[in-house]
Amino acid sequence: SAVISQKPSRDICQRGTSLTIQCQVDSQVTMMFWYRQQPGQSLTLIATANQGSEATYESGFVIDKFPISRPNLTFSTLTVSNMSPEDSSIYLCSVGGGRLDTQYFGPGTRLTVL
Amino acid sequence: SQQGEEDPQALSIQEGENATMNCSYKTSINNLQWYRQNSGRGLVHLILIRSNEREKHSGRLRVTLDTSKKSSSLLITASRAADTASYFCATSGNTGKLIFGQGTTLQVKP
């Protein structure tokens, strides 16, 4: 299994500002994903973070709102831009997956937007 | 979009009893995974079952998969208060992306 850390673990932000969340893995991984979990809801995939190229976004998520970087095989960032209270959620990164692989999750970043 | 549906949405049992959660999905899959989440924290991976497998065990956990019915079940035997959590199923196809069910909230009363 992979050990995944996220920073920050939680934050309270003002409307209109941006927050960058970091995800660090203890080993090189091919596949890295970002998910959102709104209060009381299940997880929804935001995008697949691709190393060396632009992220692949799911329907309903756009790069201007959720820019993602993946400079190498162990690190990725997700920025939540121009935040509104509706962005209050837990944001989780995950690694692994694929046809046969288990997917492991980081501890999550709990974001509250006032 | 969410593919899976889980039932029940909430389950409350006494310590020592068994808990069964069900998950249904819509498209073909390569594998199905079950996760536990305590109080809105990170997800803990419990078990993965591949599309060519029908049953898997891990400790007090038993997972079944019926691809003809596009459904899976998670059984927790001899439940403990520490099993209180939300449980999610998630399906994966060729892309590796996970599609999550809505989750079952389990409360185990001591």
Short mmCIF file of N, CA, C and O in Angstrom, two decimals, chain A residues 25-108:
data_model
loop_
_atom_site.label_atom_id
_atom_site.label_comp_id
_atom_site.label_asym_id
_atom_site.label_seq_id
_atom_site.Cartn_x
_atom_site.Cartn_y
_atom_site.Cartn_z
N VAL A 25 2.87 11.40 -1.98
CA VAL A 25 2.86 9.94 -1.85
C VAL A 25 4.28 9.47 -1.58
O VAL A 25 5.23 10.08 -2.07
N ASP A 26 4.41 8.38 -0.83
CA ASP A 26 5.74 7.92 -0.43
C ASP A 26 6.42 7.06 -1.49
O ASP A 26 7.54 6.59 -1.27
N SER A 27 5.76 6.86 -2.62
CA SER A 27 6.36 6.09 -3.70
C SER A 27 5.82 6.59 -5.03
O SER A 27 4.78 7.26 -5.06
N GLN A 28 6.50 6.27 -6.09
CA GLN A 28 6.03 6.72 -7.40
C GLN A 28 4.80 5.96 -7.82
O GLN A 28 4.75 4.73 -7.72
N VAL A 29 3.81 6.68 -8.28
CA VAL A 29 2.55 6.07 -8.70
C VAL A 29 2.17 6.61 -10.07
O VAL A 29 2.41 7.77 -10.38
N THR A 30 1.54 5.77 -10.84
CA THR A 30 1.14 6.20 -12.17
C THR A 30 -0.13 7.02 -12.12
O THR A 30 -0.22 8.10 -12.70
N MET A 31 -1.11 6.51 -11.41
CA MET A 31 -2.42 7.14 -11.43
C MET A 31 -2.68 7.88 -10.12
O MET A 31 -2.46 7.35 -9.03
N MET A 32 -3.16 9.11 -10.27
CA MET A 32 -3.46 9.95 -9.12
C MET A 32 -4.77 10.66 -9.43
O MET A 32 -4.97 11.15 -10.54
N PHE A 33 -5.64 10.72 -8.43
CA PHE A 33 -6.97 11.29 -8.64
C PHE A 33 -7.30 12.28 -7.53
O PHE A 33 -6.82 12.16 -6.41
N TRP A 34 -8.24 13.18 -7.85
CA TRP A 34 -8.78 14.10 -6.84
C TRP A 34 -10.29 13.92 -6.78
O TRP A 34 -10.98 13.90 -7.82
N TYR A 35 -10.81 13.81 -5.53
CA TYR A 35 -12.24 13.63 -5.30
C TYR A 35 -12.75 14.74 -4.39
O TYR A 35 -12.01 15.31 -3.59
N ARG A 36 -14.05 14.96 -4.49
CA ARG A 36 -14.72 15.89 -3.59
C ARG A 36 -15.84 15.15 -2.87
O ARG A 36 -16.56 14.33 -3.48
N GLN A 37 -15.98 15.44 -1.59
CA GLN A 37 -17.09 14.87 -0.81
C GLN A 37 -17.81 16.02 -0.14
O GLN A 37 -17.33 16.61 0.84
N GLN A 38 -18.96 16.36 -0.66
CA GLN A 38 -19.76 17.41 -0.07
C GLN A 38 -20.42 16.90 1.21
O GLN A 38 -20.56 15.68 1.39
N PRO A 39 -20.80 17.81 2.11
CA PRO A 39 -21.33 17.41 3.42
C PRO A 39 -22.45 16.39 3.30
O PRO A 39 -23.43 16.60 2.59
N GLY A 40 -22.29 15.28 4.00
CA GLY A 40 -23.31 14.24 4.02
C GLY A 40 -23.45 13.46 2.74
O GLY A 40 -24.39 12.66 2.61
N GLN A 41 -22.54 13.64 1.81
CA GLN A 41 -22.65 12.99 0.50
C GLN A 41 -21.53 11.98 0.28
O GLN A 41 -20.63 11.84 1.11
N SER A 42 -21.63 11.31 -0.84
CA SER A 42 -20.58 10.38 -1.23
C SER A 42 -19.47 11.12 -1.96
O SER A 42 -19.48 12.35 -2.04
N LEU A 43 -18.52 10.39 -2.50
CA LEU A 43 -17.38 10.99 -3.19
C LEU A 43 -17.67 11.12 -4.68
O LEU A 43 -18.25 10.21 -5.29
N THR A 44 -17.21 12.23 -5.24
CA THR A 44 -17.33 12.48 -6.68
C THR A 44 -15.96 12.78 -7.23
O THR A 44 -15.23 13.61 -6.67
N LEU A 45 -15.60 12.15 -8.32
CA LEU A 45 -14.30 12.36 -8.94
C LEU A 45 -14.26 13.73 -9.61
O LEU A 45 -15.15 14.07 -10.39
N ILE A 46 -13.22 14.50 -9.28
CA ILE A 46 -13.03 15.81 -9.91
C ILE A 46 -12.22 15.63 -11.19
O ILE A 46 -12.62 16.08 -12.27
N ALA A 47 -11.07 14.98 -11.05
CA ALA A 47 -10.17 14.87 -12.20
C ALA A 47 -9.09 13.83 -11.93
O ALA A 47 -8.82 13.44 -10.80
N THR A 48 -8.49 13.40 -13.01
CA THR A 48 -7.31 12.54 -12.97
C THR A 48 -6.10 13.43 -13.20
O THR A 48 -6.05 14.18 -14.20
N ALA A 49 -5.15 13.37 -12.28
CA ALA A 49 -3.94 14.19 -12.38
C ALA A 49 -2.91 13.43 -13.20
O ALA A 49 -2.43 12.38 -12.78
N ASN A 50 -2.56 13.95 -14.34
CA ASN A 50 -1.63 13.28 -15.24
C ASN A 50 -0.25 13.90 -15.10
O ASN A 50 -0.10 15.13 -15.13
N GLN A 51 0.75 13.05 -14.98
CA GLN A 51 2.11 13.56 -14.85
C GLN A 51 2.61 14.06 -16.18
O GLN A 51 2.59 13.34 -17.17
N GLY A 52 3.02 15.31 -16.20
CA GLY A 52 3.59 15.89 -17.41
C GLY A 52 2.59 16.40 -18.43
O GLY A 52 2.99 16.85 -19.50
N SER A 53 1.34 16.34 -18.12
CA SER A 53 0.32 16.87 -19.03
C SER A 53 -0.87 17.38 -18.25
O SER A 53 -0.94 17.22 -17.03
N GLU A 54 -1.79 17.98 -18.96
CA GLU A 54 -2.95 18.58 -18.30
C GLU A 54 -3.84 17.51 -17.67
O GLU A 54 -3.95 16.40 -18.20
N ALA A 55 -4.47 17.87 -16.58
CA ALA A 55 -5.38 16.94 -15.90
C ALA A 55 -6.60 16.68 -16.77
O ALA A 55 -6.98 17.49 -17.61
N THR A 56 -7.22 15.54 -16.53
CA THR A 56 -8.44 15.16 -17.24
C THR A 56 -9.61 15.35 -16.29
O THR A 56 -9.70 14.66 -15.28
N TYR A 57 -10.51 16.26 -16.63
CA TYR A 57 -11.60 16.63 -15.74
C TYR A 57 -12.88 15.88 -16.06
O TYR A 57 -13.17 15.59 -17.22
N GLU A 58 -13.65 15.61 -15.00
CA GLU A 58 -14.94 14.96 -15.16
C GLU A 58 -15.99 16.01 -15.49
O GLU A 58 -15.79 17.21 -15.29
N SER A 59 -17.11 15.51 -15.95
CA SER A 59 -18.21 16.41 -16.29
C SER A 59 -18.62 17.22 -15.07
O SER A 59 -18.79 16.68 -13.97
N GLY A 60 -18.74 18.52 -15.26
CA GLY A 60 -19.14 19.40 -14.17
C GLY A 60 -17.99 20.07 -13.47
O GLY A 60 -18.20 20.93 -12.61
N PHE A 61 -16.78 19.70 -13.81
CA PHE A 61 -15.58 20.30 -13.21
C PHE A 61 -14.72 20.87 -14.32
O PHE A 61 -14.50 20.23 -15.35
N VAL A 62 -14.19 22.09 -14.08
CA VAL A 62 -13.40 22.76 -15.11
C VAL A 62 -12.06 23.22 -14.55
O VAL A 62 -11.92 23.48 -13.34
N ILE A 63 -11.11 23.37 -15.44
CA ILE A 63 -9.75 23.70 -15.04
C ILE A 63 -9.66 25.07 -14.39
O ILE A 63 -8.86 25.27 -13.48
N ASP A 64 -10.46 26.02 -14.83
CA ASP A 64 -10.38 27.36 -14.27
C ASP A 64 -10.77 27.36 -12.79
O ASP A 64 -10.26 28.17 -12.02
N LYS A 65 -11.67 26.49 -12.43
CA LYS A 65 -12.14 26.42 -11.05
C LYS A 65 -11.24 25.52 -10.20
O LYS A 65 -11.00 25.81 -9.03
N PHE A 66 -10.76 24.44 -10.79
CA PHE A 66 -9.96 23.45 -10.06
C PHE A 66 -8.66 23.14 -10.80
O PHE A 66 -8.44 22.01 -11.25
N PRO A 67 -7.76 24.11 -10.90
CA PRO A 67 -6.49 23.81 -11.57
C PRO A 67 -5.69 22.77 -10.78
O PRO A 67 -5.66 22.80 -9.54
N ILE A 68 -5.07 21.87 -11.51
CA ILE A 68 -4.33 20.76 -10.91
C ILE A 68 -2.93 20.74 -11.50
O ILE A 68 -2.73 20.93 -12.70
N SER A 69 -1.96 20.50 -10.64
CA SER A 69 -0.60 20.28 -11.12
C SER A 69 -0.13 18.90 -10.71
O SER A 69 -0.56 18.36 -9.68
N ARG A 70 0.75 18.33 -11.51
CA ARG A 70 1.38 17.04 -11.16
C ARG A 70 2.79 17.06 -11.75
O ARG A 70 3.03 16.48 -12.80
N PRO A 71 3.71 17.68 -11.02
CA PRO A 71 5.06 17.84 -11.56
C PRO A 71 5.87 16.55 -11.60
O PRO A 71 6.83 16.46 -12.37
N ASN A 72 5.52 15.57 -10.78
CA ASN A 72 6.26 14.30 -10.78
C ASN A 72 5.33 13.17 -10.35
O ASN A 72 4.13 13.39 -10.16
N LEU A 73 5.89 11.99 -10.15
CA LEU A 73 5.06 10.81 -9.88
C LEU A 73 4.72 10.63 -8.41
O LEU A 73 4.10 9.63 -8.03
N THR A 74 5.13 11.59 -7.55
CA THR A 74 4.83 11.46 -6.13
C THR A 74 4.05 12.64 -5.56
O THR A 74 3.73 12.66 -4.38
N PHE A 75 3.74 13.63 -6.37
CA PHE A 75 3.18 14.86 -5.83
C PHE A 75 2.16 15.46 -6.78
O PHE A 75 2.31 15.42 -8.01
N SER A 76 1.12 16.06 -6.17
CA SER A 76 0.11 16.76 -6.97
C SER A 76 -0.52 17.85 -6.10
O SER A 76 -0.52 17.76 -4.86
N THR A 77 -1.02 18.88 -6.74
CA THR A 77 -1.78 19.90 -6.04
C THR A 77 -3.11 20.13 -6.74
O THR A 77 -3.23 19.99 -7.95
N LEU A 78 -4.10 20.46 -5.92
CA LEU A 78 -5.41 20.87 -6.40
C LEU A 78 -5.69 22.25 -5.82
O LEU A 78 -5.56 22.45 -4.61
N THR A 79 -6.04 23.20 -6.67
CA THR A 79 -6.42 24.52 -6.21
C THR A 79 -7.92 24.69 -6.37
O THR A 79 -8.48 24.36 -7.42
N VAL A 80 -8.55 25.17 -5.32
CA VAL A 80 -9.97 25.53 -5.39
C VAL A 80 -10.00 27.05 -5.53
O VAL A 80 -9.58 27.77 -4.60
N SER A 81 -10.44 27.54 -6.68
CA SER A 81 -10.32 28.96 -6.99
C SER A 81 -11.62 29.71 -6.75
O SER A 81 -12.71 29.15 -6.86
N ASN A 82 -11.45 30.99 -6.44
CA ASN A 82 -12.61 31.88 -6.29
C ASN A 82 -13.73 31.17 -5.52
O ASN A 82 -14.84 30.98 -6.01
N MET A 83 -13.41 30.80 -4.30
CA MET A 83 -14.28 29.94 -3.52
C MET A 83 -15.60 30.59 -3.11
O MET A 83 -15.67 31.80 -2.85
N SER A 84 -16.60 29.76 -3.02
CA SER A 84 -17.91 30.16 -2.49
C SER A 84 -18.29 29.13 -1.43
O SER A 84 -17.68 28.05 -1.34
N PRO A 85 -19.29 29.42 -0.61
CA PRO A 85 -19.70 28.46 0.42
C PRO A 85 -20.04 27.07 -0.14
O PRO A 85 -19.88 26.07 0.57
N GLU A 86 -20.47 27.01 -1.40
CA GLU A 86 -20.81 25.72 -2.01
C GLU A 86 -19.58 24.84 -2.20
O GLU A 86 -19.70 23.63 -2.46
N ASP A 87 -18.40 25.42 -2.11
CA ASP A 87 -17.17 24.64 -2.23
C ASP A 87 -16.76 23.98 -0.92
O ASP A 87 -15.79 23.21 -0.88
N SER A 88 -17.49 24.25 0.14
CA SER A 88 -17.20 23.61 1.43
C SER A 88 -17.39 22.11 1.29
O SER A 88 -18.50 21.62 1.02
N SER A 89 -16.30 21.37 1.46
CA SER A 89 -16.30 19.93 1.22
C SER A 89 -15.04 19.35 1.82
O SER A 89 -14.16 20.07 2.29
N ILE A 90 -14.97 18.03 1.77
CA ILE A 90 -13.70 17.35 2.00
C ILE A 90 -13.11 17.02 0.63
O ILE A 90 -13.82 16.47 -0.23
N TYR A 91 -11.85 17.36 0.44
CA TYR A 91 -11.17 17.06 -0.81
C TYR A 91 -10.13 15.97 -0.54
O TYR A 91 -9.33 16.08 0.39
N LEU A 92 -10.19 14.91 -1.34
CA LEU A 92 -9.31 13.77 -1.12
C LEU A 92 -8.53 13.44 -2.38
O LEU A 92 -9.08 13.46 -3.48
N CYS A 93 -7.27 13.12 -2.21
CA CYS A 93 -6.50 12.59 -3.33
C CYS A 93 -6.39 11.08 -3.15
O CYS A 93 -6.49 10.56 -2.03
N SER A 94 -6.22 10.40 -4.23
CA SER A 94 -6.05 8.95 -4.17
C SER A 94 -5.03 8.52 -5.21
O SER A 94 -4.78 9.23 -6.19
N VAL A 95 -4.48 7.34 -4.99
CA VAL A 95 -3.48 6.80 -5.91
C VAL A 95 -3.77 5.33 -6.17
O VAL A 95 -4.45 4.67 -5.39
N GLY A 96 -3.23 4.86 -7.27
CA GLY A 96 -3.41 3.46 -7.60
C GLY A 96 -4.55 3.29 -8.56
O GLY A 96 -4.81 4.14 -9.39
N GLY A 97 -5.25 2.20 -8.41
CA GLY A 97 -6.38 1.96 -9.29
C GLY A 97 -5.94 1.25 -10.55
O GLY A 97 -4.90 0.65 -10.61
N GLY A 98 -6.75 1.37 -11.54
CA GLY A 98 -6.47 0.60 -12.75
C GLY A 98 -7.25 -0.70 -12.72
O GLY A 98 -8.05 -0.95 -11.83
N ARG A 99 -6.98 -1.53 -13.65
CA ARG A 99 -7.81 -2.71 -13.84
C ARG A 99 -7.79 -3.66 -12.64
O ARG A 99 -8.80 -4.24 -12.26
N LEU A 100 -6.64 -3.81 -12.03
CA LEU A 100 -6.55 -4.78 -10.95
C LEU A 100 -6.14 -4.18 -9.62
O LEU A 100 -6.10 -4.88 -8.61
N ASP A 101 -5.83 -2.90 -9.61
CA ASP A 101 -5.20 -2.33 -8.42
C ASP A 101 -6.16 -1.71 -7.44
O ASP A 101 -7.16 -1.09 -7.82
N THR A 102 -5.81 -1.88 -6.18
CA THR A 102 -6.51 -1.18 -5.11
C THR A 102 -6.20 0.31 -5.20
O THR A 102 -5.09 0.71 -5.55
N GLN A 103 -7.16 1.13 -4.87
CA GLN A 103 -6.96 2.57 -4.84
C GLN A 103 -6.96 3.03 -3.39
O GLN A 103 -7.87 2.69 -2.64
N TYR A 104 -5.92 3.78 -3.03
CA TYR A 104 -5.75 4.23 -1.66
C TYR A 104 -5.96 5.74 -1.58
O TYR A 104 -5.60 6.48 -2.50
N PHE A 105 -6.50 6.16 -0.45
CA PHE A 105 -6.88 7.56 -0.28
C PHE A 105 -6.04 8.25 0.79
O PHE A 105 -5.63 7.63 1.78
N GLY A 106 -5.81 9.54 0.56
CA GLY A 106 -5.21 10.36 1.58
C GLY A 106 -6.22 10.68 2.67
O GLY A 106 -7.40 10.35 2.55
N PRO A 107 -5.77 11.35 3.74
CA PRO A 107 -6.64 11.63 4.88
C PRO A 107 -7.68 12.71 4.62
O PRO A 107 -8.59 12.91 5.42
N GLY A 108 -7.55 13.42 3.50
CA GLY A 108 -8.53 14.44 3.15
C GLY A 108 -8.20 15.81 3.72
O GLY A 108 -7.47 15.96 4.70
#
